[in-house]
Amino acid sequence: MIFYDEGIRTFYLESKDMTYAFCISVHGFLQHLYYGKRIAREDLSYSVYHIDRGHGSNIAGAPRNESLNVYGNECPTYGRSDYRQSMIAVCDEAGVRVGDWRYAGHRILKEKPELKGLPSVRGKETLVVKLREERMRAEVELFYTVFEELPVILRHMEVCNCGEGSFWLDRAFSFCVDLPDNKWEAVTLPGAHLRERFMERTALSHGTFTVESKRGVSSGQMNPFLAVIRENTGEEQGEVYGFNLVYSGDFALKAESEQNDELRIVGGINDYDFSWEVHPGEVFTTPEAVMVYSSQGIGGMSRTFHDLYRNYLVNPRFSKRPRPVVINNWEATYMDFTTEKLCAIIESVKGTGIDTFVLDDGWFGVRNHDRSGLGDWFVNMDKLPQGLQPIIDCAHANGMKFGLWFEPEMVNTDSDLYRRHPDWAIHVEGLVPCTGRDQLVLDLSRDEVCEYIIESVSKILRENAIDYVKWDMNRTLTDNYSAHLGRNAKELHHRYVLGFYRICEALVNGFPDVFFEGCASGGCRFDPGMLYYFPQIWTSDDSDAYMRTIIQYGTSLCYPLATHSCHVSVCPNHQSGRVTPFASRGDIAHLGATGYELDTTKCPKEELVQIKEQVTQYREMQELILSGDLYRLNNPLKENLFCEMLVSKDQKKAHITLMVPICVPNGRALRIYPRGLCPEAFYEIPELGLVKRGDTWMNLGILVQSPFGDFGTKTYRMVQVER
Ligand code: DGJ
């Protein structure tokens, strides 16, 4: 709940396990006081140091020991005695960039307002605090949303121009948090195409630590996530502050420690190549930041993110609904297919329980390789002479739904669209634009381009029985310029994201029954902004079961398992050349929204039987994937063991999956320690024929017969029984 103590001008933002407090200082600045474990509503102002540190500066007109550089601040700004990272940098027409942003009122709302043009988490009680800069005639509103049951605060900022001239935002971050000491380590999710989100832990020291994207998308190179943890924090113990941005474009998250040995964390749209003109009367809205506090380690943080996203972010029409189990033709055929071949794949999996066929890249325009066709969203009649209908009919006749791949944000120069509208691609007149996968990026800052995408995709969706869309995006942005923006070309990347969200909004709402899966060369745009529109995202183009243990482990730090799209593919694996058992591929793909992506017409009979068994098993455990609590028991980056456990909310059922990557004959006696069980209840593990109390399993562990051969997996079910 949100509480304001008028006497001491202090705000308390509280949930079951967390308190966040700040006050209005005598000078009218918003002074941060506390963020952490739930504490009583006391006067916390005693905790503010007033120090004259020397060789600095202080608040104008105030005594020497009153400097914004030593105070915690909810909205630090530039140039008025605070030298640390600011949340906002603004420049008016005269070139003035400094000002005093002082408290000008607040309100507490029962319902969280939506963020204009941006996806955001649904919420209720929200505090809005207004700051005003009199000289510039500008106002800032800081939004804080709290949840009774979750230690989460949602934040964003709105900047309003109340004056007569424009001003430019050179930085407009979404949040600032000041922690009172600097004994922290950072947890981040760096990576690359085919190895997205490899969890990393780094010590923080004095200076500024930044994670960011400058690529126009949130990126596979760095996820818009940062956690700061204590040295002794582990999976299930210790303090964690986790930050995630509901944004799919350039972002920055910064942690800075300065002379006070404290830690300031700020973040939002990356200001590296950003500037935004706010005209008189306009409001600029920043993306939303999600802040999670956990006193139960990194695992506690993840479970909070998962509950938040499942309950308040992902489209409620799909969030808790069993996921389609797909067969996708990409790795089976790439772009080389015929109607007959696709139908043969569909027919080969009849009766296995696979319920959706997804036709991937290559069905449109003149698309026989990746150098042509993007932009032309009509069926390639040379390749599919009777159009999509026979394939859709075949899927239906075999009891399946039909899904289709699109990559609407892109264009090939060899396409009708480009020949008609070469200026629609992002480019600078007189410069040959950089290509990526031989394609150019459409300029989504232009309305007519967005309209074209909405209409061309809608037409296909209107005219065909399509239940599922896979929305791909296979390169990052370059040549950042758009003639219509002129000198404000630094707005392009954010305008691109806004255009993209506008398209998503139109299509997702225009076709409410269609299930949209996100994708960007696999998992190169996996963020909460995407999850708002796309209930699941293809986690990585790397479908190798071993690599997937690492990728899915990292992805699970913030994103619930049901949002990870995971497929069983053929071996030797197309990305790594690795051979893993078919059973292992199934077990690892089951830790998400499962599916298949291989030429099932070539599968031996035993594998088709295995597919049927796997889909049945998946359907039995899917409730745990959709709503269970995740416990990561063993980290494959640290040891020769991957192990994850899911426990139902009522603690009656659990599921464990482990992989031993390298078989070590006569090796370590494996023991895994389950978590999250009810200590007093009895649990049966049918695979072992054993019944023990929850606390016995959790403390004495499960003895595991190490699988024979490399990359072997084991799964265990745990079922609560009466004793
Ligand atoms: C990249 C995706 O990640 C793949 O799954 C596939 O859809 C290809 N693009 C198609 O071009």
mmCIF file of C-alpha atoms in Angstrom, residues 157-295:
data_model
loop_
_atom_site.group_PDB
_atom_site.id
_atom_site.type_symbol
_atom_site.label_atom_id
_atom_site.label_comp_id
_atom_site.label_asym_id
_atom_site.label_seq_id
_atom_site.Cartn_x
_atom_site.Cartn_y
_atom_site.Cartn_z
ATOM 1 C CA MET A 157 8.370 9.277 -15.632
ATOM 2 C CA GLU A 158 6.378 11.750 -17.705
ATOM 3 C CA VAL A 159 7.863 15.076 -18.715
ATOM 4 C CA CYS A 160 5.517 17.883 -19.684
ATOM 5 C CA ASN A 161 6.358 21.087 -21.475
ATOM 6 C CA CYS A 162 4.133 23.790 -19.928
ATOM 7 C CA GLY A 163 5.986 26.661 -21.567
ATOM 8 C CA GLU A 164 5.893 28.416 -24.905
ATOM 9 C CA GLY A 165 9.082 27.106 -26.513
ATOM 10 C CA SER A 166 10.373 23.587 -27.214
ATOM 11 C CA PHE A 167 12.928 21.832 -25.071
ATOM 12 C CA TRP A 168 14.953 18.723 -25.862
ATOM 13 C CA LEU A 169 15.329 15.724 -23.623
ATOM 14 C CA ASP A 170 18.865 14.406 -23.963
ATOM 15 C CA ARG A 171 18.186 11.858 -21.273
ATOM 16 C CA ALA A 172 14.858 10.731 -19.851
ATOM 17 C CA PHE A 173 15.373 7.669 -17.705
ATOM 18 C CA SER A 174 12.622 5.703 -16.029
ATOM 19 C CA PHE A 175 13.913 5.369 -12.481
ATOM 20 C CA CYS A 176 16.661 6.107 -9.990
ATOM 21 C CA VAL A 177 17.444 4.155 -6.838
ATOM 22 C CA ASP A 178 20.103 5.048 -4.290
ATOM 23 C CA LEU A 179 21.419 2.250 -2.082
ATOM 24 C CA PRO A 180 23.401 3.350 0.966
ATOM 25 C CA ASP A 181 26.579 1.319 0.467
ATOM 26 C CA ASN A 182 28.586 -0.045 -2.427
ATOM 27 C CA LYS A 183 29.234 -3.643 -1.421
ATOM 28 C CA TRP A 184 27.417 -5.115 -4.375
ATOM 29 C CA GLU A 185 27.936 -7.395 -7.298
ATOM 30 C CA ALA A 186 26.065 -7.186 -10.586
ATOM 31 C CA VAL A 187 24.196 -10.006 -12.284
ATOM 32 C CA THR A 188 23.595 -9.473 -15.987
ATOM 33 C CA LEU A 189 22.491 -11.386 -19.073
ATOM 34 C CA PRO A 190 25.004 -10.786 -21.876
ATOM 35 C CA GLY A 191 25.143 -12.983 -24.973
ATOM 36 C CA ALA A 192 24.970 -13.123 -28.730
ATOM 37 C CA HIS A 193 22.957 -14.759 -31.473
ATOM 38 C CA LEU A 194 22.862 -18.520 -30.693
ATOM 39 C CA ARG A 195 24.047 -17.941 -27.118
ATOM 40 C CA GLU A 196 21.663 -15.428 -25.649
ATOM 41 C CA ARG A 197 21.458 -14.597 -21.945
ATOM 42 C CA PHE A 198 24.476 -16.334 -20.460
ATOM 43 C CA MET A 199 24.209 -15.282 -16.833
ATOM 44 C CA GLU A 200 27.233 -13.317 -15.589
ATOM 45 C CA ARG A 201 28.200 -12.141 -12.106
ATOM 46 C CA THR A 202 30.632 -9.234 -11.748
ATOM 47 C CA ALA A 203 31.964 -7.304 -8.748
ATOM 48 C CA LEU A 204 31.064 -3.605 -8.752
ATOM 49 C CA SER A 205 33.588 -0.989 -7.779
ATOM 50 C CA HIS A 206 33.864 2.783 -7.920
ATOM 51 C CA GLY A 207 32.855 4.251 -11.242
ATOM 52 C CA THR A 208 29.918 3.526 -13.495
ATOM 53 C CA PHE A 209 28.958 0.053 -14.631
ATOM 54 C CA THR A 210 26.641 0.048 -17.653
ATOM 55 C CA VAL A 211 24.666 -2.565 -19.501
ATOM 56 C CA GLU A 212 23.085 -1.271 -22.671
ATOM 57 C CA SER A 213 21.927 -1.757 -26.208
ATOM 58 C CA LYS A 214 22.637 0.685 -29.029
ATOM 59 C CA ARG A 215 21.264 -1.595 -31.744
ATOM 60 C CA GLY A 216 17.704 -0.328 -31.970
ATOM 61 C CA VAL A 217 16.376 -3.478 -30.278
ATOM 62 C CA SER A 218 16.769 -4.679 -26.719
ATOM 63 C CA SER A 219 19.223 -7.215 -28.228
ATOM 64 C CA GLY A 220 20.682 -10.649 -27.668
ATOM 65 C CA GLN A 221 24.005 -9.025 -26.842
ATOM 66 C CA MET A 222 22.641 -7.666 -23.544
ATOM 67 C CA ASN A 223 19.244 -8.107 -21.974
ATOM 68 C CA PRO A 224 17.533 -5.065 -20.393
ATOM 69 C CA PHE A 225 18.085 -6.600 -16.986
ATOM 70 C CA LEU A 226 20.430 -5.839 -14.119
ATOM 71 C CA ALA A 227 20.432 -7.193 -10.593
ATOM 72 C CA VAL A 228 22.630 -6.064 -7.760
ATOM 73 C CA ILE A 229 23.336 -8.651 -5.115
ATOM 74 C CA ARG A 230 25.468 -9.094 -2.014
ATOM 75 C CA GLU A 231 28.685 -11.085 -2.102
ATOM 76 C CA ASN A 232 27.019 -13.846 -0.093
ATOM 77 C CA THR A 233 23.819 -13.872 -2.143
ATOM 78 C CA GLY A 234 23.053 -17.172 -3.808
ATOM 79 C CA GLU A 235 20.135 -18.825 -5.538
ATOM 80 C CA GLU A 236 18.042 -19.081 -2.389
ATOM 81 C CA GLN A 237 19.549 -16.677 0.114
ATOM 82 C CA GLY A 238 20.674 -13.096 0.332
ATOM 83 C CA GLU A 239 19.540 -9.712 -0.887
ATOM 84 C CA VAL A 240 18.788 -8.892 -4.502
ATOM 85 C CA TYR A 241 17.504 -5.815 -6.282
ATOM 86 C CA GLY A 242 16.437 -6.748 -9.807
ATOM 87 C CA PHE A 243 15.690 -4.224 -12.563
ATOM 88 C CA ASN A 244 14.057 -4.968 -15.890
ATOM 89 C CA LEU A 245 12.769 -2.551 -18.522
ATOM 90 C CA VAL A 246 9.466 -2.958 -20.330
ATOM 91 C CA TYR A 247 11.094 -1.772 -23.508
ATOM 92 C CA SER A 248 12.261 -3.366 -26.760
ATOM 93 C CA GLY A 249 14.709 -0.732 -28.018
ATOM 94 C CA ASP A 250 17.984 0.916 -26.999
ATOM 95 C CA PHE A 251 18.277 0.805 -23.234
ATOM 96 C CA ALA A 252 20.827 1.580 -20.558
ATOM 97 C CA LEU A 253 21.025 0.423 -16.962
ATOM 98 C CA LYS A 254 23.784 2.015 -14.920
ATOM 99 C CA ALA A 255 25.147 1.374 -11.443
ATOM 100 C CA GLU A 256 27.444 4.096 -10.154
ATOM 101 C CA SER A 257 29.483 4.325 -7.006
ATOM 102 C CA GLU A 258 31.119 7.627 -6.121
ATOM 103 C CA GLN A 259 32.854 9.318 -3.170
ATOM 104 C CA ASN A 260 30.117 8.396 -0.698
ATOM 105 C CA ASP A 261 30.658 4.656 -1.294
ATOM 106 C CA GLU A 262 26.989 4.292 -2.093
ATOM 107 C CA LEU A 263 25.365 2.855 -5.197
ATOM 108 C CA ARG A 264 23.063 4.705 -7.550
ATOM 109 C CA ILE A 265 21.151 2.723 -10.148
ATOM 110 C CA VAL A 266 19.386 4.438 -13.031
ATOM 111 C CA GLY A 267 18.014 3.253 -16.320
ATOM 112 C CA GLY A 268 15.675 3.630 -19.229
ATOM 113 C CA ILE A 269 15.976 4.556 -22.908
ATOM 114 C CA ASN A 270 19.672 4.699 -23.777
ATOM 115 C CA ASP A 271 20.733 8.333 -24.120
ATOM 116 C CA TYR A 272 23.736 7.339 -26.258
ATOM 117 C CA ASP A 273 22.012 8.369 -29.488
ATOM 118 C CA PHE A 274 18.847 9.944 -28.166
ATOM 119 C CA SER A 275 17.344 13.373 -28.047
ATOM 120 C CA TRP A 276 13.656 14.185 -28.098
ATOM 121 C CA GLU A 277 11.990 17.492 -28.821
ATOM 122 C CA VAL A 278 9.091 18.185 -26.479
ATOM 123 C CA HIS A 279 6.909 20.850 -28.032
ATOM 124 C CA PRO A 280 4.805 23.200 -25.901
ATOM 125 C CA GLY A 281 1.896 21.321 -24.357
ATOM 126 C CA GLU A 282 3.393 17.879 -25.107
ATOM 127 C CA VAL A 283 4.186 15.105 -22.658
ATOM 128 C CA PHE A 284 7.023 12.629 -23.101
ATOM 129 C CA THR A 285 6.441 9.246 -21.464
ATOM 130 C CA THR A 286 9.365 7.002 -20.574
ATOM 131 C CA PRO A 287 9.108 3.209 -20.692
ATOM 132 C CA GLU A 288 8.322 1.387 -17.491
ATOM 133 C CA ALA A 289 10.973 -0.022 -15.175
ATOM 134 C CA VAL A 290 10.228 -3.035 -12.992
ATOM 135 C CA MET A 291 12.059 -3.158 -9.673
ATOM 136 C CA VAL A 292 11.987 -6.380 -7.674
ATOM 137 C CA TYR A 293 13.346 -6.769 -4.168
ATOM 138 C CA SER A 294 14.214 -10.201 -2.844
ATOM 139 C CA SER A 295 15.655 -11.283 0.471
#
